[in-house]
């Protein structure tokens, strides 16, 4: 066989380059075989994502190391979860929740407003007076009449109001906008316990009446059984423990 002979200069150059070339080759091989960080996709409704999950994300990140978290929020998390959702968080009645879903908390709803609005409407004593005084009520638009969350008509019926007297309304398709309007003193909103507790604690919102209405509807969480690896189950269990 034929070969190639190095000159003395070539041998010295090869000796100088051998180690850095070997290191570069090892780094290239490591890069080519490096696996991407694990990724967990959470499908959740807008209100839960904004008012419960996002404030707690820093705590959750501490539990997960280099795992990527992707939050996909929509009005209907189950319908819009897609095939990549590892975890779904949604509001439902017990009979519509999958048997593998865990209850996070029941729906508990109060009428809330800003402290300034309450002071300016100090004559309001009962839920029924919201209607007789034409108090501005902030409504969440229901794109589907079967949506699980409570609306003003249901709340007033349970709290001894007369929903048939509901007049012209201000309607939003985003719960975040409703809460912003309530904090700004524009009217009275329905406030879900666990979602607005921090705003109540800070005084940005106050309860207009002591009345709270609780239903059998609740927020549930479930992990996709086909995708439930250790990271997915860690996140699910952390959310369950933190929410209770």
Short mmCIF file of C-alpha atoms in Angstrom, two decimals:
data_model
loop_
_atom_site.label_atom_id
_atom_site.label_comp_id
_atom_site.label_asym_id
_atom_site.label_seq_id
_atom_site.Cartn_x
_atom_site.Cartn_y
_atom_site.Cartn_z
CA UNK A 1 0.00 0.00 0.00
CA UNK A 2 1.02 3.56 -0.48
CA UNK A 3 1.11 6.11 2.26
CA UNK A 4 1.99 9.70 2.95
CA UNK A 5 5.08 10.71 4.86
CA UNK A 6 5.03 13.90 6.89
CA UNK A 7 7.95 16.26 6.93
CA UNK A 8 9.36 17.32 10.29
CA UNK A 9 7.37 20.53 10.02
CA UNK A 10 4.23 18.60 9.18
CA UNK A 11 4.71 16.25 12.14
CA UNK A 12 5.04 19.22 14.50
CA UNK A 13 1.91 20.83 13.05
CA UNK A 14 -0.04 17.58 13.32
CA UNK A 15 1.01 17.19 16.96
CA UNK A 16 -0.15 20.72 17.72
CA UNK A 17 -3.54 20.22 16.05
CA UNK A 18 -4.28 16.67 17.16
CA UNK A 19 -5.71 17.51 20.59
CA UNK A 20 -7.89 20.51 19.57
CA UNK A 21 -9.19 18.56 16.55
CA UNK A 22 -10.08 15.62 18.79
CA UNK A 23 -11.89 17.98 21.19
CA UNK A 24 -13.80 19.60 18.33
CA UNK A 25 -14.83 16.18 16.99
CA UNK A 26 -16.04 15.12 20.44
CA UNK A 27 -18.05 18.33 20.86
CA UNK A 28 -19.64 17.87 17.42
CA UNK A 29 -20.59 14.32 18.25
CA UNK A 30 -22.05 15.42 21.59
CA UNK A 31 -24.07 18.17 19.91
CA UNK A 32 -25.42 15.77 17.27
CA UNK A 33 -26.55 13.28 19.90
CA UNK A 34 -27.74 15.80 22.49
CA UNK A 35 -31.42 15.28 23.21
CA UNK A 36 -33.73 18.29 23.34
CA UNK A 37 -35.14 19.29 26.75
CA UNK A 38 -38.36 17.57 27.75
CA UNK A 39 -41.49 19.57 26.93
CA UNK A 40 -44.82 19.49 28.75
CA UNK A 41 -47.88 21.08 27.13
CA UNK A 42 -50.70 22.30 29.41
CA UNK A 43 -54.09 23.05 27.85
CA UNK A 44 -56.09 25.35 30.14
CA UNK A 45 -58.82 27.99 30.00
CA UNK A 46 -57.93 31.69 29.85
CA UNK A 47 -59.12 32.55 33.36
CA UNK A 48 -57.27 29.73 35.13
CA UNK A 49 -54.12 30.41 33.12
CA UNK A 50 -54.08 34.13 33.89
CA UNK A 51 -55.21 34.22 37.50
CA UNK A 52 -54.04 30.91 38.98
CA UNK A 53 -51.32 29.31 36.88
CA UNK A 54 -49.18 32.23 35.72
CA UNK A 55 -48.55 33.68 39.21
CA UNK A 56 -47.34 30.23 40.33
CA UNK A 57 -45.13 29.42 37.33
CA UNK A 58 -41.89 30.48 39.06
CA UNK A 59 -42.58 27.93 41.83
CA UNK A 60 -43.36 25.26 39.26
CA UNK A 61 -40.20 26.02 37.30
CA UNK A 62 -38.14 25.31 40.41
CA UNK A 63 -39.56 21.79 40.45
CA UNK A 64 -38.73 21.00 36.82
CA UNK A 65 -35.16 21.95 36.00
CA UNK A 66 -34.66 22.25 32.23
CA UNK A 67 -38.11 20.96 31.26
CA UNK A 68 -39.91 23.25 28.80
CA UNK A 69 -43.46 24.30 29.75
CA UNK A 70 -45.89 25.27 27.00
CA UNK A 71 -49.21 26.81 28.12
CA UNK A 72 -52.00 26.63 25.54
CA UNK A 73 -54.98 28.69 26.75
CA UNK A 74 -58.40 28.75 25.11
CA UNK A 75 -62.04 29.16 26.07
CA UNK A 76 -62.54 25.37 25.86
CA UNK A 77 -59.35 23.50 26.85
CA UNK A 78 -60.71 20.03 26.11
CA UNK A 79 -61.97 20.88 22.64
CA UNK A 80 -58.82 22.82 21.74
CA UNK A 81 -56.21 20.66 23.46
CA UNK A 82 -55.06 18.97 20.25
CA UNK A 83 -52.99 15.82 20.17
CA UNK A 84 -49.94 17.34 21.85
CA UNK A 85 -51.53 18.32 25.19
CA UNK A 86 -50.00 16.39 28.07
CA UNK A 87 -52.22 17.96 30.75
CA UNK A 88 -55.69 19.53 30.49
CA UNK A 89 -57.24 21.83 33.13
CA UNK A 90 -60.91 22.56 32.58
CA UNK A 91 -64.19 23.46 34.25
CA UNK A 92 -66.94 20.82 34.16
CA UNK A 93 -69.74 19.18 36.05
CA UNK A 94 -68.80 15.88 37.74
CA UNK A 95 -70.66 13.76 35.21
CA UNK A 96 -68.73 15.35 32.33
CA UNK A 97 -65.28 14.93 33.88
CA UNK A 98 -63.27 11.89 32.82
CA UNK A 99 -62.89 9.26 35.52
CA UNK A 100 -59.12 9.87 35.55
CA UNK A 101 -59.59 13.60 36.17
CA UNK A 102 -58.84 14.99 39.65
CA UNK A 103 -60.95 17.77 41.16
CA UNK A 104 -58.93 20.87 41.95
CA UNK A 105 -61.72 22.95 43.55
CA UNK A 106 -65.45 23.58 43.32
CA UNK A 107 -66.94 26.63 41.65
CA UNK A 108 -67.60 29.28 44.33
CA UNK A 109 -68.76 32.65 43.03
CA UNK A 110 -69.31 36.08 44.63
CA UNK A 111 -70.21 39.54 43.32
CA UNK A 112 -67.04 41.67 43.37
CA UNK A 113 -66.11 45.25 42.53
CA UNK A 114 -63.56 47.91 43.39
CA UNK A 115 -63.55 49.45 46.87
CA UNK A 116 -64.39 52.83 45.30
CA UNK A 117 -67.39 51.39 43.46
CA UNK A 118 -68.68 49.78 46.66
CA UNK A 119 -68.32 53.06 48.56
CA UNK A 120 -70.17 54.93 45.82
CA UNK A 121 -72.99 52.36 45.92
CA UNK A 122 -73.24 51.94 49.68
CA UNK A 123 -77.05 51.73 49.46
CA UNK A 124 -76.82 48.30 47.82
CA UNK A 125 -77.65 45.74 50.50
CA UNK A 126 -78.91 42.64 48.69
CA UNK A 127 -78.27 40.95 45.32
CA UNK A 128 -81.80 41.82 44.21
CA UNK A 129 -81.00 45.52 44.50
CA UNK A 130 -78.40 45.15 41.74
CA UNK A 131 -81.31 44.98 39.33
CA UNK A 132 -83.69 47.50 40.85
CA UNK A 133 -80.87 50.06 40.94
CA UNK A 134 -79.72 49.31 37.36
CA UNK A 135 -76.23 48.58 38.64
CA UNK A 136 -73.76 47.98 35.78
CA UNK A 137 -73.04 44.25 35.68
CA UNK A 138 -70.04 42.94 33.76
CA UNK A 139 -70.91 39.82 31.77
CA UNK A 140 -68.71 37.09 30.31
CA UNK A 141 -69.94 36.25 26.84
CA UNK A 142 -71.01 32.64 26.47
CA UNK A 143 -70.24 31.52 22.91
CA UNK A 144 -72.01 28.25 23.71
CA UNK A 145 -75.12 28.04 25.88
CA UNK A 146 -73.69 24.85 27.39
CA UNK A 147 -70.60 26.54 28.83
CA UNK A 148 -70.05 25.26 32.36
CA UNK A 149 -69.31 28.47 34.24
CA UNK A 150 -71.98 30.38 36.13
CA UNK A 151 -73.49 33.51 34.59
CA UNK A 152 -75.33 36.44 36.18
CA UNK A 153 -78.78 34.96 35.62
CA UNK A 154 -77.81 31.76 37.44
CA UNK A 155 -76.05 33.63 40.24
CA UNK A 156 -78.98 35.96 40.83
CA UNK A 157 -81.45 33.06 40.81
CA UNK A 158 -79.44 31.29 43.51
CA UNK A 159 -78.81 34.49 45.50
CA UNK A 160 -82.53 35.47 45.59
CA UNK A 161 -82.34 37.97 42.77
CA UNK A 162 -84.69 38.22 39.80
CA UNK A 163 -82.72 37.49 36.61
CA UNK A 164 -85.69 38.30 34.40
CA UNK A 165 -85.05 41.95 35.27
CA UNK A 166 -81.57 41.93 33.72
CA UNK A 167 -81.29 45.03 31.55
CA UNK A 168 -78.76 46.20 28.99
CA UNK A 169 -75.31 44.87 29.79
CA UNK A 170 -71.62 45.29 29.19
CA UNK A 171 -70.31 42.05 27.73
CA UNK A 172 -66.76 40.79 27.28
CA UNK A 173 -65.34 37.64 25.71
CA UNK A 174 -62.39 37.66 28.10
CA UNK A 175 -62.49 37.17 31.87
CA UNK A 176 -59.28 39.16 32.18
CA UNK A 177 -61.05 42.18 30.68
CA UNK A 178 -63.96 41.77 33.09
CA UNK A 179 -61.66 41.75 36.10
CA UNK A 180 -59.72 44.75 34.76
CA UNK A 181 -63.00 46.66 34.30
CA UNK A 182 -64.13 45.71 37.83
CA UNK A 183 -60.81 46.83 39.33
CA UNK A 184 -61.20 50.13 37.45
CA UNK A 185 -64.61 50.73 39.06
CA UNK A 186 -66.70 50.17 35.92
CA UNK A 187 -69.18 47.76 37.48
CA UNK A 188 -69.74 44.50 39.32
CA UNK A 189 -68.24 41.19 38.18
CA UNK A 190 -68.68 37.60 39.17
CA UNK A 191 -65.53 36.50 40.97
CA UNK A 192 -64.46 32.88 41.23
CA UNK A 193 -62.76 31.87 44.47
CA UNK A 194 -59.19 30.63 44.00
CA UNK A 195 -58.87 32.75 40.85
CA UNK A 196 -59.33 36.21 42.40
CA UNK A 197 -58.19 35.51 45.98
CA UNK A 198 -54.96 37.44 45.49
CA UNK A 199 -56.83 40.48 44.17
CA UNK A 200 -59.12 40.37 47.20
CA UNK A 201 -56.14 40.06 49.53
CA UNK A 202 -54.51 43.12 47.93
CA UNK A 203 -57.74 45.14 48.09
CA UNK A 204 -57.89 45.58 44.32
CA UNK A 205 -61.30 43.92 44.50
CA UNK A 206 -63.80 43.61 47.36
CA UNK A 207 -66.91 41.51 47.84
CA UNK A 208 -70.01 43.64 47.32
CA UNK A 209 -72.14 41.25 49.43
CA UNK A 210 -71.23 38.41 51.77
CA UNK A 211 -73.22 36.03 49.54
CA UNK A 212 -71.26 33.23 47.86
CA UNK A 213 -72.83 30.69 45.53
CA UNK A 214 -71.24 27.24 45.26
CA UNK A 215 -72.16 24.69 42.59
CA UNK A 216 -71.22 21.10 41.84
CA UNK A 217 -69.21 22.38 38.86
CA UNK A 218 -65.48 22.50 39.43
CA UNK A 219 -62.02 22.81 37.92
CA UNK A 220 -60.52 19.43 37.01
CA UNK A 221 -57.10 18.30 35.84
CA UNK A 222 -56.20 15.23 33.86
CA UNK A 223 -53.04 13.90 32.25
CA UNK A 224 -53.04 12.20 28.87
CA UNK A 225 -52.53 8.55 29.77
CA UNK A 226 -50.45 7.88 26.65
CA UNK A 227 -48.08 10.78 27.40
CA UNK A 228 -47.91 10.64 31.20
CA UNK A 229 -44.17 10.38 31.82
CA UNK A 230 -42.52 11.31 35.12
CA UNK A 231 -42.37 15.04 34.29
CA UNK A 232 -46.04 15.17 33.30
CA UNK A 233 -47.09 13.40 36.48
CA UNK A 234 -44.85 15.66 38.58
CA UNK A 235 -46.55 18.76 37.17
CA UNK A 236 -50.04 17.28 37.56
CA UNK A 237 -49.40 16.29 41.17
CA UNK A 238 -47.86 19.68 41.99
CA UNK A 239 -50.90 21.53 40.62
CA UNK A 240 -53.30 19.23 42.51
CA UNK A 241 -51.44 19.72 45.80
CA UNK A 242 -51.06 23.50 45.36
CA UNK A 243 -54.70 24.06 44.40
CA UNK A 244 -56.10 22.35 47.50
#
